[in-house]
Tab-separated table of C-alpha atoms in Angstrom:
chain	number	residue	atom	x	y	z
A	174	UNK	CA	34.527	268.834	107.842
A	175	UNK	CA	35.236	266.423	104.969
A	176	UNK	CA	38.923	266.046	105.747
A	177	UNK	CA	39.870	262.403	106.483
A	178	UNK	CA	42.037	263.440	109.449
A	179	UNK	CA	39.327	265.559	111.076
A	180	UNK	CA	36.574	264.517	113.460
A	181	UNK	CA	34.005	266.749	115.118
A	182	UNK	CA	32.508	265.548	118.398
A	183	UNK	CA	29.870	267.609	120.198
A	184	UNK	CA	30.362	267.223	123.939
A	185	UNK	CA	30.542	269.193	127.173
A	186	UNK	CA	34.068	269.659	128.538
A	187	UNK	CA	32.519	269.415	132.013
A	188	UNK	CA	31.398	265.848	131.216
A	189	UNK	CA	34.373	263.883	132.528
A	190	UNK	CA	33.186	260.539	131.146
A	191	UNK	CA	32.683	261.965	127.645
A	192	UNK	CA	36.085	263.682	127.707
A	193	UNK	CA	37.904	260.574	128.902
A	194	UNK	CA	36.113	258.423	126.341
A	195	UNK	CA	37.191	260.763	123.540
A	196	UNK	CA	40.810	260.761	124.739
A	197	UNK	CA	40.801	256.952	124.775
A	198	UNK	CA	39.465	256.882	121.202
A	199	UNK	CA	41.733	259.556	119.706
A	200	UNK	CA	44.920	259.436	121.825
A	201	UNK	CA	45.736	263.133	121.197
A	202	UNK	CA	49.283	264.413	121.646
A	203	UNK	CA	48.290	268.104	121.745
A	204	UNK	CA	45.172	269.636	123.293
A	205	UNK	CA	44.164	273.266	122.709
A	206	UNK	CA	41.342	274.474	124.932
A	207	UNK	CA	39.333	277.137	123.096
A	208	UNK	CA	36.162	276.167	124.960
A	209	UNK	CA	34.765	278.932	127.171
A	210	UNK	CA	31.740	280.943	128.078
A	211	UNK	CA	32.973	284.313	126.883
A	212	UNK	CA	30.343	287.072	126.740
A	213	UNK	CA	30.786	289.560	129.593
A	214	UNK	CA	27.123	290.608	129.568
A	215	UNK	CA	26.013	287.011	130.045
A	216	UNK	CA	28.504	286.540	132.885
A	217	UNK	CA	26.995	289.508	134.699
A	218	UNK	CA	23.534	288.027	134.225
A	219	UNK	CA	24.481	284.436	135.203
A	220	UNK	CA	28.001	283.912	136.636
A	221	UNK	CA	27.493	280.258	137.548
A	222	UNK	CA	27.804	278.736	134.076
A	223	UNK	CA	31.064	280.667	133.572
A	224	UNK	CA	32.570	279.156	136.700
A	225	UNK	CA	31.446	275.703	135.630
A	226	UNK	CA	32.715	275.734	132.042
A	227	UNK	CA	35.768	277.944	132.368
A	228	UNK	CA	37.168	276.528	135.614
A	229	UNK	CA	35.760	273.031	136.159
A	230	UNK	CA	35.876	272.279	132.432
A	231	UNK	CA	39.523	273.326	132.296
A	232	UNK	CA	40.405	271.085	135.236
A	233	UNK	CA	38.704	268.093	133.594
A	234	UNK	CA	40.562	268.678	130.337
A	235	UNK	CA	43.887	268.807	132.170
A	236	UNK	CA	43.048	265.709	134.218
A	237	UNK	CA	42.457	263.901	130.930
A	238	UNK	CA	45.789	265.193	129.599
A	239	UNK	CA	47.562	263.852	132.675
A	240	UNK	CA	45.783	260.503	132.533
A	241	UNK	CA	46.425	259.902	128.830
A	242	UNK	CA	49.920	261.351	128.511
A	243	UNK	CA	49.300	264.392	126.320
A	244	UNK	CA	52.515	266.111	125.221
A	245	UNK	CA	51.175	269.682	125.351
A	246	UNK	CA	48.095	271.318	126.811
A	247	UNK	CA	47.463	274.867	125.613
A	248	UNK	CA	45.031	277.219	127.346
A	249	UNK	CA	43.458	279.968	125.242
A	250	UNK	CA	42.968	282.834	127.667
A	251	UNK	CA	42.172	286.542	127.336
A	252	UNK	CA	43.708	289.954	127.930
A	253	UNK	CA	40.728	290.687	130.173
A	254	UNK	CA	42.457	288.900	133.060
A	255	UNK	CA	44.645	292.027	133.352
A	256	UNK	CA	41.673	294.324	133.963
A	257	UNK	CA	41.896	297.586	132.053
A	258	UNK	CA	44.151	300.531	131.268
A	259	UNK	CA	43.399	304.277	131.478
A	260	UNK	CA	42.217	305.900	128.262
A	261	UNK	CA	44.762	308.694	128.431
A	262	UNK	CA	47.903	306.528	128.818
A	263	UNK	CA	48.650	305.091	125.374
A	264	UNK	CA	52.170	304.257	126.573
A	265	UNK	CA	50.778	301.597	128.918
A	266	UNK	CA	50.331	298.058	127.547
A	267	UNK	CA	49.553	294.652	129.046
A	268	UNK	CA	52.664	292.512	129.467
A	269	UNK	CA	53.254	289.151	131.114
A	270	UNK	CA	54.300	291.068	134.243
A	271	UNK	CA	50.998	292.980	134.444
A	272	UNK	CA	49.185	291.807	137.599
A	273	UNK	CA	45.878	289.997	137.236
A	274	UNK	CA	43.109	292.444	138.116
A	275	UNK	CA	39.753	291.200	136.858
A	276	UNK	CA	36.552	293.201	136.434
A	277	UNK	CA	33.776	290.731	135.558
A	278	UNK	CA	32.698	287.175	136.394
A	279	UNK	CA	33.904	286.230	132.898
A	280	UNK	CA	37.432	287.572	133.308
A	281	UNK	CA	37.605	286.225	136.861
A	282	UNK	CA	36.722	282.733	135.657
A	283	UNK	CA	39.380	282.911	132.934
A	284	UNK	CA	41.983	284.180	135.406
A	285	UNK	CA	41.116	281.327	137.776
A	286	UNK	CA	41.553	278.870	134.911
A	287	UNK	CA	44.971	280.358	134.085
A	288	UNK	CA	46.102	279.977	137.691
A	289	UNK	CA	44.869	276.396	137.696
A	290	UNK	CA	46.824	275.661	134.498
A	291	UNK	CA	49.991	277.064	136.068
A	292	UNK	CA	49.340	275.001	139.202
A	293	UNK	CA	49.050	271.791	137.136
A	294	UNK	CA	52.375	272.680	135.533
A	295	UNK	CA	54.112	273.151	138.862
A	296	UNK	CA	52.393	270.373	140.821
A	297	UNK	CA	51.973	267.654	138.184
A	298	UNK	CA	54.598	268.739	135.617
A	299	UNK	CA	51.875	268.882	132.967
A	300	UNK	CA	53.466	270.449	129.847
A	301	UNK	CA	51.355	273.567	129.397
A	302	UNK	CA	51.368	276.938	127.674
A	303	UNK	CA	48.943	279.858	127.862
A	304	UNK	CA	48.094	282.591	125.382
A	305	UNK	CA	46.225	285.758	126.292
A	306	UNK	CA	44.727	287.404	123.247
A	307	UNK	CA	42.968	290.666	122.519
A	308	UNK	CA	39.436	290.856	121.062
A	309	UNK	CA	38.989	288.530	118.094
A	310	UNK	CA	36.785	289.198	115.066
A	311	UNK	CA	36.117	287.519	111.745
A	312	UNK	CA	33.888	284.844	110.131
A	313	UNK	CA	31.523	282.801	112.339
A	314	UNK	CA	31.739	285.322	115.182
A	315	UNK	CA	28.641	284.749	117.329
A	316	UNK	CA	26.111	287.572	116.794
A	317	UNK	CA	26.009	288.678	120.437
A	318	UNK	CA	29.512	290.196	120.194
A	319	UNK	CA	30.059	293.831	119.169
A	320	UNK	CA	31.162	293.598	115.530
A	321	UNK	CA	28.741	290.888	114.296
A	322	UNK	CA	25.916	292.440	116.337
A	323	UNK	CA	26.460	295.810	114.675
A	324	UNK	CA	26.726	294.260	111.212
A	325	UNK	CA	23.499	292.279	111.662
A	326	UNK	CA	21.591	295.213	113.135
A	327	UNK	CA	22.803	297.621	110.452
A	328	UNK	CA	21.787	295.233	107.669
A	329	UNK	CA	18.312	295.064	109.243
A	330	UNK	CA	18.194	298.855	109.806
A	331	UNK	CA	17.908	298.311	113.549
A	332	UNK	CA	19.437	300.554	116.197
A	333	UNK	CA	23.100	300.027	117.015
A	334	UNK	CA	23.354	300.081	120.831
A	335	UNK	CA	26.655	301.319	122.243
A	336	UNK	CA	27.490	301.419	125.934
A	337	UNK	CA	28.071	304.807	127.553
A	338	UNK	CA	29.670	307.237	125.112
A	339	UNK	CA	31.341	304.531	123.034
A	340	UNK	CA	34.827	305.637	124.087
A	341	UNK	CA	35.969	302.246	125.444
A	342	UNK	CA	39.018	301.004	123.546
A	343	UNK	CA	39.712	297.443	122.413
A	344	UNK	CA	42.701	295.931	120.609
A	345	UNK	CA	41.260	293.954	117.674
A	346	UNK	CA	42.847	290.770	116.316
A	347	UNK	CA	41.698	288.984	113.157
A	348	UNK	CA	40.838	285.387	114.014
A	349	UNK	CA	43.213	283.788	111.468
A	350	UNK	CA	46.144	285.748	112.900
A	351	UNK	CA	45.211	284.486	116.363
A	352	UNK	CA	45.120	280.869	115.191
A	353	UNK	CA	48.517	281.220	113.538
A	354	UNK	CA	49.909	282.485	116.840
A	355	UNK	CA	48.485	279.507	118.721
A	356	UNK	CA	49.918	277.106	116.140
A	357	UNK	CA	53.360	278.629	116.649
A	358	UNK	CA	53.085	278.460	120.436
A	359	UNK	CA	52.073	274.793	120.614
A	360	UNK	CA	54.834	273.716	118.229
A	361	UNK	CA	57.674	276.108	119.047
A	362	UNK	CA	56.742	277.937	122.248
A	363	UNK	CA	58.315	277.161	125.610
A	364	UNK	CA	56.527	274.866	128.032
A	365	UNK	CA	55.220	276.678	131.096
A	366	UNK	CA	55.191	280.094	129.413
A	367	UNK	CA	52.506	282.740	128.860
A	368	UNK	CA	52.330	284.588	125.542
A	369	UNK	CA	50.364	287.793	124.936
A	370	UNK	CA	48.853	287.955	121.446
A	371	UNK	CA	47.729	291.425	120.367
A	372	UNK	CA	46.574	292.909	117.098
A	373	UNK	CA	48.063	296.425	117.234
A	374	UNK	CA	44.590	297.625	116.242
A	375	UNK	CA	43.289	299.805	119.063
A	376	UNK	CA	39.945	301.409	118.285
A	377	UNK	CA	37.079	302.894	120.262
A	378	UNK	CA	33.698	301.191	120.080
A	379	UNK	CA	32.157	304.246	118.435
A	380	UNK	CA	34.868	304.219	115.730
A	381	UNK	CA	34.042	300.586	114.998
A	382	UNK	CA	30.349	301.354	114.629
A	383	UNK	CA	30.892	304.350	112.371
A	384	UNK	CA	33.204	302.295	110.163
A	385	UNK	CA	30.611	299.518	109.851
A	386	UNK	CA	27.927	302.073	108.954
A	387	UNK	CA	30.218	303.532	106.286
A	388	UNK	CA	31.087	300.142	104.779
A	389	UNK	CA	27.400	299.138	104.622
A	390	UNK	CA	26.150	302.533	103.442
A	391	UNK	CA	24.013	302.979	106.549
A	392	UNK	CA	23.412	306.268	108.421
A	393	UNK	CA	25.206	306.925	111.701
A	394	UNK	CA	21.808	307.941	113.079
A	395	UNK	CA	21.265	304.220	113.743
A	396	UNK	CA	23.783	304.469	116.602
A	397	UNK	CA	22.002	304.596	119.960
A	398	UNK	CA	23.703	305.234	123.297
A	399	UNK	CA	22.556	303.006	126.174
A	400	UNK	CA	23.480	302.937	129.893
A	401	UNK	CA	26.983	301.628	130.442
A	402	UNK	CA	27.799	298.033	131.314
A	403	UNK	CA	28.491	297.332	134.995
A	404	UNK	CA	32.231	297.405	135.705
A	405	UNK	CA	32.976	298.247	132.061
A	406	UNK	CA	36.724	298.094	131.302
A	407	UNK	CA	38.068	301.278	129.698
A	408	UNK	CA	40.909	300.097	127.481
A	409	UNK	CA	42.702	296.900	126.477
A	410	UNK	CA	46.097	296.986	124.778
A	411	UNK	CA	48.580	294.122	124.500
A	412	UNK	CA	52.345	294.211	124.097
A	413	UNK	CA	53.152	291.195	121.861
A	414	UNK	CA	56.937	291.738	122.011
A	415	UNK	CA	57.622	288.364	123.634
A	416	UNK	CA	55.864	286.253	120.988
A	417	UNK	CA	57.553	288.310	118.257
A	418	UNK	CA	61.031	287.984	119.753
A	419	UNK	CA	60.739	284.262	120.519
A	420	UNK	CA	58.548	282.983	117.685
A	421	UNK	CA	58.570	285.711	115.028
A	422	UNK	CA	54.808	286.248	115.155
A	423	UNK	CA	53.191	289.486	114.072
A	424	UNK	CA	49.558	290.103	113.047
A	425	UNK	CA	49.260	290.039	109.265
A	426	UNK	CA	45.794	291.549	108.868
A	427	UNK	CA	45.175	295.277	109.207
A	428	UNK	CA	41.859	296.218	110.768
A	429	UNK	CA	40.615	297.888	107.577
A	430	UNK	CA	41.252	294.691	105.585
A	431	UNK	CA	39.929	292.424	108.333
A	432	UNK	CA	36.687	294.318	108.871
A	433	UNK	CA	35.988	294.356	105.132
A	434	UNK	CA	36.550	290.597	104.915
A	435	UNK	CA	34.342	290.114	107.965
A	436	UNK	CA	31.510	292.258	106.606
A	437	UNK	CA	31.734	290.472	103.254
A	438	UNK	CA	31.433	287.100	105.016
A	439	UNK	CA	28.316	288.187	106.903
A	440	UNK	CA	26.773	289.488	103.688
A	441	UNK	CA	27.381	286.129	101.993
A	442	UNK	CA	26.254	284.023	104.951
A	443	UNK	CA	23.079	285.717	106.125
A	444	UNK	CA	21.269	282.402	106.633
A	445	UNK	CA	23.847	281.365	109.258
A	446	UNK	CA	23.415	284.360	111.552
A	447	UNK	CA	19.733	284.982	110.781
A	448	UNK	CA	18.893	281.518	112.101
A	449	UNK	CA	20.810	282.247	115.294
A	450	UNK	CA	19.230	285.621	116.047
A	451	UNK	CA	15.735	284.253	115.443
A	452	UNK	CA	15.952	281.706	118.273
A	453	UNK	CA	16.868	281.861	121.967
A	454	UNK	CA	19.258	284.681	121.271
A	455	UNK	CA	16.379	286.946	120.234
A	456	UNK	CA	14.800	286.797	123.685
A	457	UNK	CA	18.220	287.362	125.272
A	458	UNK	CA	18.801	290.434	123.083
A	459	UNK	CA	15.420	291.897	123.929
A	460	UNK	CA	16.067	291.305	127.611
A	461	UNK	CA	19.481	292.992	127.452
A	462	UNK	CA	18.782	295.998	125.241
A	463	UNK	CA	15.062	296.691	124.656
A	464	UNK	CA	14.476	298.547	127.931
A	465	UNK	CA	17.718	300.512	127.906
């Protein structure tokens, strides 16, 4: 935050006037759109805000890029646009050729944004690229997501709610590895291309929770099974061959190292997440899990 070449501006990407004003002030040559509503549970509860931010917000950002001559617009997408894979077919992975087959309002809004980005490339010749990543984890991860939620609950000796039987599989990617991939794509990746960014760290939700309990010295009896999420995807797994062959990217952080670094960060930064879970999020959590 203290860097002389850094500026933080809090604004809504759906606010066209604010976005255009910022582009006029900063004259960016590269724009990376990380901004998104991203929690599947919230999208099931209230789809509208996901359509607004993830689709309309994306269109406004690209309109600004067209208007002010940006050299590259990069869309940070998700592997969830591909839907899911069967649990028993470990040979199957998401590739660029995998058809879009969404399961939730969240993934549908991200898929719509991807299609819009590709349309701007074809129609307006906007220089774009897209990356579709697997589940991220690491420092500053918002406490509603699986890993930080389990860490926070375990530290407070609260129950650890897991959907269904906890057998759903996710491919976990440490956040710094993801950012390195994006940096490579925007500087060396091909315009108009889609890159899948995966962590080669497939784990079931129940394995994640047991590992967190072990690292924190907490009993597995804290784990509580709750009714499954509506439309819950079974398995995500990305084939990152393309980004490796073209750009030489591979994830550098093993899950065991990444989860230990993540847990250590949450232990050292309790005030950050404790303030969050004491506010509006607390009522959301109670609404989502208390009666299940």
